[in-house]
Amino acid sequence: MTDAIAACRPKTNILAFVVGGSAYRVSIHTQQLRAFKLVHDLYADEKFKKCRNVAVIGGGIAGVTLAAALRLIGKNVLIYERKRRLIPLQYYSRTRYLHPTAINWPQLDLVPHSSLPILNWHCDFADHVALQIYNSFESQFGDRPIYETSCEVTSVKEVATPHNGVEFNVTYEHLDRKAGAKSTQTVQHDCVFFCTGFNSEKIISPYFVTSYWEDYSVRPIKSSLRPPQIAVVGDGDGGIIEIMRCFWRSRHFDEIYRMIAWDFISPSVRDEIIQLDEELKKLEGPSDFEDLAKAEEFAKRQYEIYKGALCDAIAIKYLRQKMEFDTSVHLFSRTSQPFSVSASPLHKAILSFLLVEKGSDGKPFVQHFPADINGVEYNEKNRTYSLKERKAGKLGYEYDRVIGRVGPLRGHSDLLTNFFGGHLDDQFNKNSNNYMDYANPSPELSAQLTSFYDRVQGANKAGRLLEMTQSLQSYLQHTLRLSIRDVSIQDAVLVVEYFRESTTSLTKIPDSWMGVSVLKVEATIKRSER
């Protein structure tokens, strides 16, 4: 049994798997990579080879990608999704910006696109990313319906079969939204994958409760001339991204990431970051992430590395010029230095800049306070908020907005607990977290996965090349807003035809896309003749 299988299989004697739901440092891209890797490893499993009908419970990113991978190896798949459409969280999120590789830099190269067998996407706002993935999914499997929406699975039960086998009865309630009526049905499957996602987020402020995927502005509208005062609780990736939104527009994140990773961070600092990240891989899951003494030790070590990461005059000038908002931010975390073990290196480098550089008021853009925040009070007269610390009580600062990003509650859904019972124990959770945290597939493994799925599917190079051209054209026109006539593929090379007035932006066009070289050619017609 491979690590990927063991990390998702609480009971080794049945074909029931738990995909994600309790891991740290997880992105859309890594969820997809791990889903493809899991199915790749299961392909050689003798018991799994006999399965024909597979249930995937949950139609989010992991569930859709898993279903696509299972279809590519010839399985009959049915996705059960309780919302009215697939990928519901991201589909309705118009302000959250997503990047496929920012969270994995510098272990993986920073590129603006994913590298998958199918369902590829480029950096963009979450709703557009969801649409890219959904459209790719529909183009591959739209003629063979493999999902049910508006249906909630209420129970999964093992059923003994002849020859000592086990099948699974999946019972679900389907809501007919037009008629307003529910119907209950039961379907039998040979194998089941639970992709029910994370639990709800921990709530710091009962007054301003927003999911990570909800649309909202981090900066409240104020009538006074002073910059808004914002408190951010949590120094993981979620918290740092909220801080970035206080100063820069989200659509500029891709460019900021590229400039920092490619131009501003020196090779020596990059090597130190990689060395420290290798040590973090040896941690033993959530207990080490949440152990305050160990977190404090690593926070201090990271501070020494990151404090000078973006001290170059050119980097400072660039980041200041890109700023569009004047905001005062206080960051609260449990350690003396706000460099969380679980946060990605690229975001920690950006945070180090904000902690050192000063704003118009002569204070650092972000001020850090070590505190264990456990509550918020609202001052109705001033319409401001104050924080409560676990030991010290109410703190003396007042804020226009408090944003809590301390991650989801660890644990499993009732559906999982009822099915697996005691098998969802600490040992399984630790193994799952260890693999899901840091076993991020390398570029070599990504190429291996693509080759594998092409082979078992009977080669799908034509479809993938079409997906490449559509993805690159969308990235250039929609994300970078360049004037492009067409993107085509000729002799295994992607050809970008640009208009003459776009020559000043040619440096933004990547030299390669999903492993294929890009050739830049001036369009033969003028824009007015299109």
PDB file of N, CA, C and O in Angstrom, residues 383-442:
ATOM      1  N   ARG A 383     -19.101  52.421  16.936  1.00  0.00           N
ATOM      2  CA  ARG A 383     -19.150  51.452  15.833  1.00  0.00           C
ATOM      3  C   ARG A 383     -17.779  50.857  15.554  1.00  0.00           C
ATOM      4  O   ARG A 383     -17.339  50.753  14.405  1.00  0.00           O
ATOM      5  N   THR A 384     -17.107  50.473  16.616  1.00  0.00           N
ATOM      6  CA  THR A 384     -15.788  49.856  16.509  1.00  0.00           C
ATOM      7  C   THR A 384     -15.763  48.550  17.300  1.00  0.00           C
ATOM      8  O   THR A 384     -16.675  48.262  18.086  1.00  0.00           O
ATOM      9  N   TYR A 385     -14.698  47.796  17.090  1.00  0.00           N
ATOM     10  CA  TYR A 385     -14.537  46.498  17.745  1.00  0.00           C
ATOM     11  C   TYR A 385     -13.258  46.495  18.573  1.00  0.00           C
ATOM     12  O   TYR A 385     -12.272  47.154  18.238  1.00  0.00           O
ATOM     13  N   SER A 386     -13.287  45.744  19.657  1.00  0.00           N
ATOM     14  CA  SER A 386     -12.076  45.527  20.468  1.00  0.00           C
ATOM     15  C   SER A 386     -11.909  44.028  20.681  1.00  0.00           C
ATOM     16  O   SER A 386     -12.882  43.269  20.672  1.00  0.00           O
ATOM     17  N   LEU A 387     -10.660  43.620  20.889  1.00  0.00           N
ATOM     18  CA  LEU A 387     -10.342  42.204  21.021  1.00  0.00           C
ATOM     19  C   LEU A 387     -10.206  41.792  22.480  1.00  0.00           C
ATOM     20  O   LEU A 387      -9.825  42.601  23.335  1.00  0.00           O
ATOM     21  N   LYS A 388     -10.483  40.518  22.739  1.00  0.00           N
ATOM     22  CA  LYS A 388     -10.308  39.957  24.075  1.00  0.00           C
ATOM     23  C   LYS A 388      -9.261  38.850  24.015  1.00  0.00           C
ATOM     24  O   LYS A 388      -9.358  37.938  23.194  1.00  0.00           O
ATOM     25  N   GLU A 389      -8.273  38.975  24.896  1.00  0.00           N
ATOM     26  CA  GLU A 389      -7.202  37.983  24.968  1.00  0.00           C
ATOM     27  C   GLU A 389      -7.524  36.972  26.054  1.00  0.00           C
ATOM     28  O   GLU A 389      -8.152  37.317  27.066  1.00  0.00           O
ATOM     29  N   ARG A 390      -7.111  35.728  25.846  1.00  0.00           N
ATOM     30  CA  ARG A 390      -7.519  34.659  26.750  1.00  0.00           C
ATOM     31  C   ARG A 390      -7.122  34.938  28.196  1.00  0.00           C
ATOM     32  O   ARG A 390      -7.893  34.679  29.131  1.00  0.00           O
ATOM     33  N   LYS A 391      -5.915  35.478  28.419  1.00  0.00           N
ATOM     34  CA  LYS A 391      -5.437  35.711  29.788  1.00  0.00           C
ATOM     35  C   LYS A 391      -5.616  37.162  30.227  1.00  0.00           C
ATOM     36  O   LYS A 391      -6.031  37.433  31.349  1.00  0.00           O
ATOM     37  N   ALA A 392      -5.295  38.119  29.333  1.00  0.00           N
ATOM     38  CA  ALA A 392      -5.300  39.531  29.720  1.00  0.00           C
ATOM     39  C   ALA A 392      -6.672  40.174  29.654  1.00  0.00           C
ATOM     40  O   ALA A 392      -6.870  41.266  30.184  1.00  0.00           O
ATOM     41  N   GLY A 393      -7.615  39.538  29.003  1.00  0.00           N
ATOM     42  CA  GLY A 393      -8.939  40.134  28.867  1.00  0.00           C
ATOM     43  C   GLY A 393      -8.991  41.109  27.711  1.00  0.00           C
ATOM     44  O   GLY A 393      -8.288  40.968  26.715  1.00  0.00           O
ATOM     45  N   LYS A 394      -9.790  42.156  27.849  1.00  0.00           N
ATOM     46  CA  LYS A 394      -9.994  43.122  26.777  1.00  0.00           C
ATOM     47  C   LYS A 394      -8.730  43.926  26.520  1.00  0.00           C
ATOM     48  O   LYS A 394      -8.101  44.454  27.440  1.00  0.00           O
ATOM     49  N   LEU A 395      -8.344  44.042  25.242  1.00  0.00           N
ATOM     50  CA  LEU A 395      -7.181  44.831  24.850  1.00  0.00           C
ATOM     51  C   LEU A 395      -7.597  46.266  24.563  1.00  0.00           C
ATOM     52  O   LEU A 395      -8.760  46.565  24.327  1.00  0.00           O
ATOM     53  N   GLY A 396      -6.622  47.183  24.548  1.00  0.00           N
ATOM     54  CA  GLY A 396      -6.936  48.605  24.504  1.00  0.00           C
ATOM     55  C   GLY A 396      -7.177  49.216  23.144  1.00  0.00           C
ATOM     56  O   GLY A 396      -7.526  50.394  23.060  1.00  0.00           O
ATOM     57  N   TYR A 397      -7.008  48.482  22.072  1.00  0.00           N
ATOM     58  CA  TYR A 397      -7.166  49.039  20.725  1.00  0.00           C
ATOM     59  C   TYR A 397      -8.606  48.879  20.223  1.00  0.00           C
ATOM     60  O   TYR A 397      -9.295  47.954  20.606  1.00  0.00           O
ATOM     61  N   GLU A 398      -8.997  49.805  19.349  1.00  0.00           N
ATOM     62  CA  GLU A 398     -10.301  49.703  18.707  1.00  0.00           C
ATOM     63  C   GLU A 398     -10.117  49.632  17.192  1.00  0.00           C
ATOM     64  O   GLU A 398      -9.239  50.301  16.636  1.00  0.00           O
ATOM     65  N   TYR A 399     -10.985  48.851  16.528  1.00  0.00           N
ATOM     66  CA  TYR A 399     -10.813  48.580  15.105  1.00  0.00           C
ATOM     67  C   TYR A 399     -12.121  48.777  14.354  1.00  0.00           C
ATOM     68  O   TYR A 399     -13.211  48.598  14.902  1.00  0.00           O
ATOM     69  N   ASP A 400     -11.958  49.128  13.077  1.00  0.00           N
ATOM     70  CA  ASP A 400     -13.124  49.247  12.207  1.00  0.00           C
ATOM     71  C   ASP A 400     -13.592  47.883  11.718  1.00  0.00           C
ATOM     72  O   ASP A 400     -14.753  47.717  11.347  1.00  0.00           O
ATOM     73  N   ARG A 401     -12.686  46.918  11.695  1.00  0.00           N
ATOM     74  CA  ARG A 401     -13.041  45.566  11.261  1.00  0.00           C
ATOM     75  C   ARG A 401     -12.076  44.563  11.877  1.00  0.00           C
ATOM     76  O   ARG A 401     -10.879  44.829  12.003  1.00  0.00           O
ATOM     77  N   VAL A 402     -12.612  43.405  12.255  1.00  0.00           N
ATOM     78  CA  VAL A 402     -11.811  42.296  12.778  1.00  0.00           C
ATOM     79  C   VAL A 402     -12.019  41.098  11.863  1.00  0.00           C
ATOM     80  O   VAL A 402     -13.155  40.678  11.615  1.00  0.00           O
ATOM     81  N   ILE A 403     -10.913  40.559  11.350  1.00  0.00           N
ATOM     82  CA  ILE A 403     -10.976  39.414  10.447  1.00  0.00           C
ATOM     83  C   ILE A 403     -10.247  38.236  11.093  1.00  0.00           C
ATOM     84  O   ILE A 403      -9.059  38.340  11.394  1.00  0.00           O
ATOM     85  N   GLY A 404     -10.956  37.156  11.331  1.00  0.00           N
ATOM     86  CA  GLY A 404     -10.354  35.968  11.920  1.00  0.00           C
ATOM     87  C   GLY A 404     -10.053  34.931  10.857  1.00  0.00           C
ATOM     88  O   GLY A 404     -10.955  34.499  10.140  1.00  0.00           O
ATOM     89  N   ARG A 405      -8.795  34.549  10.735  1.00  0.00           N
ATOM     90  CA  ARG A 405      -8.384  33.502   9.795  1.00  0.00           C
ATOM     91  C   ARG A 405      -7.468  32.530  10.536  1.00  0.00           C
ATOM     92  O   ARG A 405      -6.260  32.517  10.349  1.00  0.00           O
ATOM     93  N   VAL A 406      -8.078  31.721  11.395  1.00  0.00           N
ATOM     94  CA  VAL A 406      -7.309  30.765  12.204  1.00  0.00           C
ATOM     95  C   VAL A 406      -7.553  29.328  11.756  1.00  0.00           C
ATOM     96  O   VAL A 406      -7.242  28.382  12.467  1.00  0.00           O
ATOM     97  N   GLY A 407      -8.120  29.180  10.557  1.00  0.00           N
ATOM     98  CA  GLY A 407      -8.275  27.856   9.983  1.00  0.00           C
ATOM     99  C   GLY A 407      -9.563  27.174  10.386  1.00  0.00           C
ATOM    100  O   GLY A 407     -10.293  27.625  11.277  1.00  0.00           O
ATOM    101  N   PRO A 408      -9.855  26.044   9.736  1.00  0.00           N
ATOM    102  CA  PRO A 408     -11.082  25.301  10.045  1.00  0.00           C
ATOM    103  C   PRO A 408     -10.945  24.484  11.317  1.00  0.00           C
ATOM    104  O   PRO A 408      -9.835  24.200  11.771  1.00  0.00           O
ATOM    105  N   LEU A 409     -12.061  24.126  11.894  1.00  0.00           N
ATOM    106  CA  LEU A 409     -12.065  23.221  13.033  1.00  0.00           C
ATOM    107  C   LEU A 409     -11.605  21.840  12.571  1.00  0.00           C
ATOM    108  O   LEU A 409     -12.049  21.343  11.538  1.00  0.00           O
ATOM    109  N   ARG A 410     -10.687  21.235  13.307  1.00  0.00           N
ATOM    110  CA  ARG A 410     -10.186  19.922  12.927  1.00  0.00           C
ATOM    111  C   ARG A 410     -11.194  18.848  13.330  1.00  0.00           C
ATOM    112  O   ARG A 410     -11.759  18.883  14.427  1.00  0.00           O
ATOM    113  N   GLY A 411     -11.409  17.917  12.448  1.00  0.00           N
ATOM    114  CA  GLY A 411     -12.368  16.872  12.734  1.00  0.00           C
ATOM    115  C   GLY A 411     -13.033  16.398  11.465  1.00  0.00           C
ATOM    116  O   GLY A 411     -12.638  16.763  10.362  1.00  0.00           O
ATOM    117  N   HIS A 412     -14.068  15.588  11.615  1.00  0.00           N
ATOM    118  CA  HIS A 412     -14.729  14.993  10.458  1.00  0.00           C
ATOM    119  C   HIS A 412     -16.241  15.188  10.549  1.00  0.00           C
ATOM    120  O   HIS A 412     -16.791  15.407  11.628  1.00  0.00           O
ATOM    121  N   SER A 413     -16.885  15.095   9.409  1.00  0.00           N
ATOM    122  CA  SER A 413     -18.332  15.264   9.355  1.00  0.00           C
ATOM    123  C   SER A 413     -19.031  14.090  10.035  1.00  0.00           C
ATOM    124  O   SER A 413     -18.452  13.026  10.246  1.00  0.00           O
ATOM    125  N   ASP A 414     -20.319  14.293  10.360  1.00  0.00           N
ATOM    126  CA  ASP A 414     -21.111  13.225  10.984  1.00  0.00           C
ATOM    127  C   ASP A 414     -21.202  12.011  10.065  1.00  0.00           C
ATOM    128  O   ASP A 414     -21.210  10.861  10.532  1.00  0.00           O
ATOM    129  N   LEU A 415     -21.277  12.256   8.761  1.00  0.00           N
ATOM    130  CA  LEU A 415     -21.363  11.153   7.810  1.00  0.00           C
ATOM    131  C   LEU A 415     -20.132  10.255   7.906  1.00  0.00           C
ATOM    132  O   LEU A 415     -20.244   9.021   7.945  1.00  0.00           O
ATOM    133  N   LEU A 416     -18.960  10.859   7.989  1.00  0.00           N
ATOM    134  CA  LEU A 416     -17.720  10.090   8.118  1.00  0.00           C
ATOM    135  C   LEU A 416     -17.643   9.372   9.453  1.00  0.00           C
ATOM    136  O   LEU A 416     -17.284   8.198   9.527  1.00  0.00           O
ATOM    137  N   THR A 417     -17.962  10.083  10.517  1.00  0.00           N
ATOM    138  CA  THR A 417     -17.884   9.491  11.860  1.00  0.00           C
ATOM    139  C   THR A 417     -18.841   8.308  11.989  1.00  0.00           C
ATOM    140  O   THR A 417     -18.482   7.271  12.563  1.00  0.00           O
ATOM    141  N   ASN A 418     -20.048   8.459  11.455  1.00  0.00           N
ATOM    142  CA  ASN A 418     -21.021   7.363  11.544  1.00  0.00           C
ATOM    143  C   ASN A 418     -20.579   6.142  10.752  1.00  0.00           C
ATOM    144  O   ASN A 418     -20.843   4.999  11.152  1.00  0.00           O
ATOM    145  N   PHE A 419     -19.897   6.363   9.633  1.00  0.00           N
ATOM    146  CA  PHE A 419     -19.493   5.236   8.802  1.00  0.00           C
ATOM    147  C   PHE A 419     -18.236   4.546   9.335  1.00  0.00           C
ATOM    148  O   PHE A 419     -18.195   3.320   9.466  1.00  0.00           O
ATOM    149  N   PHE A 420     -17.213   5.320   9.656  1.00  0.00           N
ATOM    150  CA  PHE A 420     -15.932   4.733  10.063  1.00  0.00           C
ATOM    151  C   PHE A 420     -15.821   4.498  11.563  1.00  0.00           C
ATOM    152  O   PHE A 420     -15.029   3.661  12.003  1.00  0.00           O
ATOM    153  N   GLY A 421     -16.560   5.265  12.349  1.00  0.00           N
ATOM    154  CA  GLY A 421     -16.507   5.091  13.798  1.00  0.00           C
ATOM    155  C   GLY A 421     -15.110   5.300  14.341  1.00  0.00           C
ATOM    156  O   GLY A 421     -14.416   6.271  14.033  1.00  0.00           O
ATOM    157  N   GLY A 422     -14.634   4.354  15.155  1.00  0.00           N
ATOM    158  CA  GLY A 422     -13.340   4.474  15.818  1.00  0.00           C
ATOM    159  C   GLY A 422     -12.147   4.377  14.897  1.00  0.00           C
ATOM    160  O   GLY A 422     -11.010   4.609  15.322  1.00  0.00           O
ATOM    161  N   HIS A 423     -12.372   4.019  13.635  1.00  0.00           N
ATOM    162  CA  HIS A 423     -11.242   3.918  12.715  1.00  0.00           C
ATOM    163  C   HIS A 423     -10.716   5.286  12.289  1.00  0.00           C
ATOM    164  O   HIS A 423      -9.646   5.377  11.706  1.00  0.00           O
ATOM    165  N   LEU A 424     -11.487   6.334  12.542  1.00  0.00           N
ATOM    166  CA  LEU A 424     -10.984   7.685  12.314  1.00  0.00           C
ATOM    167  C   LEU A 424     -10.225   8.126  13.566  1.00  0.00           C
ATOM    168  O   LEU A 424     -10.572   9.088  14.232  1.00  0.00           O
ATOM    169  N   ASP A 425      -9.184   7.401  13.894  1.00  0.00           N
ATOM    170  CA  ASP A 425      -8.459   7.658  15.134  1.00  0.00           C
ATOM    171  C   ASP A 425      -7.294   8.593  14.895  1.00  0.00           C
ATOM    172  O   ASP A 425      -7.038   9.067  13.789  1.00  0.00           O
ATOM    173  N   ASP A 426      -6.542   8.878  15.991  1.00  0.00           N
ATOM    174  CA  ASP A 426      -5.434   9.817  15.906  1.00  0.00           C
ATOM    175  C   ASP A 426      -4.348   9.350  14.947  1.00  0.00           C
ATOM    176  O   ASP A 426      -3.727  10.155  14.248  1.00  0.00           O
ATOM    177  N   GLN A 427      -4.098   8.044  14.906  1.00  0.00           N
ATOM    178  CA  GLN A 427      -3.039   7.536  14.041  1.00  0.00           C
ATOM    179  C   GLN A 427      -3.381   7.772  12.564  1.00  0.00           C
ATOM    180  O   GLN A 427      -2.538   8.204  11.784  1.00  0.00           O
ATOM    181  N   PHE A 428      -4.632   7.500  12.182  1.00  0.00           N
ATOM    182  CA  PHE A 428      -5.020   7.751  10.801  1.00  0.00           C
ATOM    183  C   PHE A 428      -4.928   9.236  10.475  1.00  0.00           C
ATOM    184  O   PHE A 428      -4.425   9.633   9.419  1.00  0.00           O
ATOM    185  N   ASN A 429      -5.412  10.093  11.390  1.00  0.00           N
ATOM    186  CA  ASN A 429      -5.373  11.528  11.144  1.00  0.00           C
ATOM    187  C   ASN A 429      -3.939  12.020  10.982  1.00  0.00           C
ATOM    188  O   ASN A 429      -3.644  12.878  10.152  1.00  0.00           O
ATOM    189  N   LYS A 430      -3.019  11.466  11.793  1.00  0.00           N
ATOM    190  CA  LYS A 430      -1.619  11.872  11.704  1.00  0.00           C
ATOM    191  C   LYS A 430      -1.013  11.442  10.371  1.00  0.00           C
ATOM    192  O   LYS A 430      -0.347  12.226   9.694  1.00  0.00           O
ATOM    193  N   ASN A 431      -1.266  10.198   9.965  1.00  0.00           N
ATOM    194  CA  ASN A 431      -0.747   9.721   8.678  1.00  0.00           C
ATOM    195  C   ASN A 431      -1.311  10.547   7.531  1.00  0.00           C
ATOM    196  O   ASN A 431      -0.601  10.909   6.594  1.00  0.00           O
ATOM    197  N   SER A 432      -2.607  10.851   7.610  1.00  0.00           N
ATOM    198  CA  SER A 432      -3.261  11.619   6.558  1.00  0.00           C
ATOM    199  C   SER A 432      -2.656  13.005   6.457  1.00  0.00           C
ATOM    200  O   SER A 432      -2.344  13.488   5.376  1.00  0.00           O
ATOM    201  N   ASN A 433      -2.463  13.657   7.601  1.00  0.00           N
ATOM    202  CA  ASN A 433      -1.903  14.999   7.595  1.00  0.00           C
ATOM    203  C   ASN A 433      -0.472  15.020   7.095  1.00  0.00           C
ATOM    204  O   ASN A 433      -0.071  15.895   6.339  1.00  0.00           O
ATOM    205  N   ASN A 434       0.333  14.038   7.533  1.00  0.00           N
ATOM    206  CA  ASN A 434       1.728  14.010   7.092  1.00  0.00           C
ATOM    207  C   ASN A 434       1.814  13.944   5.576  1.00  0.00           C
ATOM    208  O   ASN A 434       2.591  14.662   4.951  1.00  0.00           O
ATOM    209  N   TYR A 435       1.029  13.057   4.984  1.00  0.00           N
ATOM    210  CA  TYR A 435       1.098  12.917   3.529  1.00  0.00           C
ATOM    211  C   TYR A 435       0.497  14.146   2.833  1.00  0.00           C
ATOM    212  O   TYR A 435       1.078  14.700   1.905  1.00  0.00           O
ATOM    213  N   MET A 436      -0.649  14.592   3.299  1.00  0.00           N
ATOM    214  CA  MET A 436      -1.352  15.667   2.621  1.00  0.00           C
ATOM    215  C   MET A 436      -0.660  17.010   2.792  1.00  0.00           C
ATOM    216  O   MET A 436      -0.784  17.890   1.963  1.00  0.00           O
ATOM    217  N   ASP A 437       0.103  17.175   3.892  1.00  0.00           N
ATOM    218  CA  ASP A 437       0.766  18.451   4.116  1.00  0.00           C
ATOM    219  C   ASP A 437       1.892  18.698   3.132  1.00  0.00           C
ATOM    220  O   ASP A 437       1.973  19.732   2.496  1.00  0.00           O
ATOM    221  N   TYR A 438       2.799  17.734   3.031  1.00  0.00           N
ATOM    222  CA  TYR A 438       4.057  18.041   2.370  1.00  0.00           C
ATOM    223  C   TYR A 438       4.419  17.115   1.217  1.00  0.00           C
ATOM    224  O   TYR A 438       5.441  17.307   0.582  1.00  0.00           O
ATOM    225  N   ALA A 439       3.641  16.095   0.955  1.00  0.00           N
ATOM    226  CA  ALA A 439       3.955  15.213  -0.168  1.00  0.00           C
ATOM    227  C   ALA A 439       3.413  15.815  -1.456  1.00  0.00           C
ATOM    228  O   ALA A 439       2.632  15.211  -2.160  1.00  0.00           O
ATOM    229  N   ASN A 440       3.807  17.047  -1.749  1.00  0.00           N
ATOM    230  CA  ASN A 440       3.331  17.720  -2.945  1.00  0.00           C
ATOM    231  C   ASN A 440       4.088  17.197  -4.157  1.00  0.00           C
ATOM    232  O   ASN A 440       5.313  17.273  -4.196  1.00  0.00           O
ATOM    233  N   PRO A 441       3.413  16.675  -5.154  1.00  0.00           N
ATOM    234  CA  PRO A 441       4.086  16.083  -6.295  1.00  0.00           C
ATOM    235  C   PRO A 441       5.040  17.056  -6.981  1.00  0.00           C
ATOM    236  O   PRO A 441       4.748  18.238  -7.125  1.00  0.00           O
ATOM    237  N   SER A 442       6.179  16.558  -7.401  1.00  0.00           N
ATOM    238  CA  SER A 442       7.186  17.346  -8.092  1.00  0.00           C
ATOM    239  C   SER A 442       6.805  17.504  -9.551  1.00  0.00           C
ATOM    240  O   SER A 442       5.904  16.822 -10.051  1.00  0.00           O
TER     241      SER A 442
END
